[in-house]
Amino acid sequence: MSTEAHANDSLHGARALLSRLKDHPEERNREPEELAEEFGLTVSFVNCVLERSVHTHPQGPSPVVTTSRAVVKSLGNLLDQAAANPTAYVVISTAIAEILTAVVVWINGAQVVGAKGTINSNGLDGIFLGVAALSQMGIYMRRATVRYPLYGALTLWVLCSLPLMFLAWLNAEGRSEWERGVISMGVAAVLFLVCAAYAALGALFSLTGVYLKSVQEERREDRMTRQELLERLFELQARLDTCTVAEQTEVNWDSTPTANAIRKNLYPLAFLVGLGLQFLLNLVFTWQHFDPFTLRAGHFPTVAQTIYIIGLQIIVLSAVAGGGLLSSTAASALVTGGLFFVGRCAGDLLPVGDHGLQYWQAHPEVWSNLALRLAVMEVLATVFRAAATVQRRVIRDMHLQRNDQATLIAEMLKIQWRLSGQASRTCVMVVDVVKSSQMKVEADPLDVEYSFREYQQWIEELSEPLGGKVHSTAGDGAVIAFPKCEAAFTAAKRIQGGIDEFNRTHNRIPTPFRVRIGLHVGQVQGELQKVQFTHVIDVAAHVQEMSPVSGIAATGDVVADLNEDDFVPLARQVDDHSVYLALDPVGS
């Protein structure tokens, strides 16, 4: 036997072995000698095939990774459990911090009884309480409810004030009972202020959590599919149908005519309000003969001066809050806060008493505080803008729960606008492979999978340069949208003209690909890629069925847009549309 004949026999046997093992994997358990004899191959060759075809499964994650994932999951579960009862978590975490502090004090041999008693915790008490407070802020943000920081602050005040008052009483040994009582109450008062600051910080974290949840919910709504939007729309419609009488909806404060008028002139008003308030502050400072910068020299204000300053600062804070609440966007809130700050600076330059430009020149501290004051204004404006966003979301959800007619209609309108989008005139091309079922039956399944995948990719590559966007490719069919009929017709001719080359270079099925193409143009609401059903696609599919093999059929609307004469009309209409066949479907 010649060398060439032997090589052909070996190749035939190898292919036969491949086919047998592919269809019957259990055959690999047979003895290599039996397979070699059956297919006319060497035992070493069969051994190589069997050994190298063993499927190696990828190794799973390492024990370290598995343990880390378990720890993270456990921490997440603990965090969820803690967030379910924030007040209990505050009590437990604070108690643990105090116990740890007591242990450190005991280890260091502290003496807490007597006037000369000392407490030595090496600063770890602050660390323990700081970690506990930080974790509590995380719980508040996760819970996203403002009342829990208030409960937590009250709980902390009770837990911490009683032992500290007792220690203050003990360390005031030698003084009168009245003095010891005043000292203890002073400790409680100071701790109350600390807990008030704690409550304010916790409320800020809670509002942050509410805002993040609101943003997350808005993003989820923005990513809703058309089917989810339709389900939501019909749900709202059903709820609206249960409302028999249209009631007057209460108007929110930020939707009143006054609020709308302020919003339209927010920027100049922010500047003018800042100017007026600073002018008023300078008048009070001049009237009371008080300079805020003398505080550094130890000249503290009187009670009346303090009342005036606090009252005016509350007004300033209210003005910044109003600007943030009425701002339409976060950027608008920043601009509003900046203009308010500029207005205050301008008001400070007005010659009122000792104030004015000479005051700024005499007090360089004013210049060094400008950046800090501006940052405070911007932060406050942004925070209140976020609070306004949260408030609108909460009010909207509350009205939806009550089946408020106006809110239901507004939500339905938003969904309908999203579903409709901007109507566009779109030309749809439907391509279908002739006798695809027979092609698949007569060929190897892997050859079919490869060839049809190549076919779909080839259709897409021909269409994309012409502006075509694939709507769907299911097996033997393809639906592609084009912005213009001319581009769709050009793509159709390129497909019909290049199908023979595709069969030679990419098709592994014995039967060649032959396709029919249908074109139709019409108005499409929204993006065709996101629309599951549209009449334009249905008509194009029906027109495709009228096309002969290797032909292109188009409706009269497409032919009118093309303004070409190389079409012949068919006697039969499809879906009330005239159908035409291209005389030169390959563009020769």
C-alpha angles and dihedrals in degrees: 000000000000121000091245093052091049090051091051091050091050092049091049091049092048091052091047090051090050091051093048096049092044093055096035111032090174088070089077087076091066121100113276089230092060093050092046092052093046096051099032095246134132119263092236091055092051090047091054091050094049096045096045095045094062107122111232114207116220115254117255124240118298120260090253092056092045092050092047091052091049091050092049091048091049091049090050091052091049090049091052091049091049091049089053090067110020096171092057090048090052091052094047097043093046091047090051091050091050092046091051090049090050090050091052091048091050092049090052090051097241121183112214099172121086136031092281096046117129135199115219114186098148088236092294092119089067091047093049093047091043092053091047092049092047092051089048090054088054090052091050091051092049092047091046095201120124097209093066095067088053091052090045093050091051091048092050092049091053094044096047104031097058097056093039091050089050092050091047089051092051094046090051091066112149095036128101121276091248093053092047090051092049090050092050092048090047089056089050091049093050091047089050090058090049091051090048089056088047090053092049091050091046091050089052091052090047091051088049089054091049091049093049091049090049092051090047091051092049091051090049090052091048090054095050114128122236090256091053090047091051091050090050091048094052091045090055090045091054091050091048090052089059090059105086099178125045107229129198109262117226112250117235118232092248091055097055120113090251093053091047091050091050091047092055091054098031099128099053090040091053090054094045094047091050090049093049096046094050090048088052091049091052090050090054092046090051093045093050093040089235129145115192091210092061088072087084089061091055099258100137121195123255122249092262092049090049091052092050093048095046092047093050092045089053088054090050091050090048091052092052090046092051091050091051094046093050095045114110096212139016090253089053090052091053092050091047092051091047093050091048089053092048089051091053091050090050090049090051090057093057111107101250113152108306092347126101136075092322089056091056090048092050093047113049087178087079091065094047091052096050096088092047093048091048091049091051091051092049094047093049093048091049093047093051090046088056089047090053091052090051091047093052090049093049092047091048092050091047092052091047091053089053091049090239105190097219093049092047091051091047092052091047091051092052091051093046091050090051092048094047098040114165113333111235135185106243132182112215123204118198117194122191131183113232115239092353093160092059090047091056095046094054096047140067110272092233091050089050092050093049097044097047092046089052089047093054092047091048091053090050094048091052093048103043097067088056093052096264119153119198113237096181141343112195114172107293098004135076131187115196129178123215129188092223135033091228092060092047093050091048091052091049091053091048090052094050092042095049102040093095091054089048091053091052097047108029111016114098094174116099091229113071122235115257120178142193121210131203127189131196133162129206148128116299122194109222127343113335091217089064098040113094097193131021133159092235092064092046092053093046090051092050091048090051089059089058092056120097121236110290089010139119123226124189138178123247091256090060093046091049090054092048093050091205131141100210094094129096121206123235122223094230124074126215120215090341091307126118113239126216132189123219112241092206106033095167096051096237 
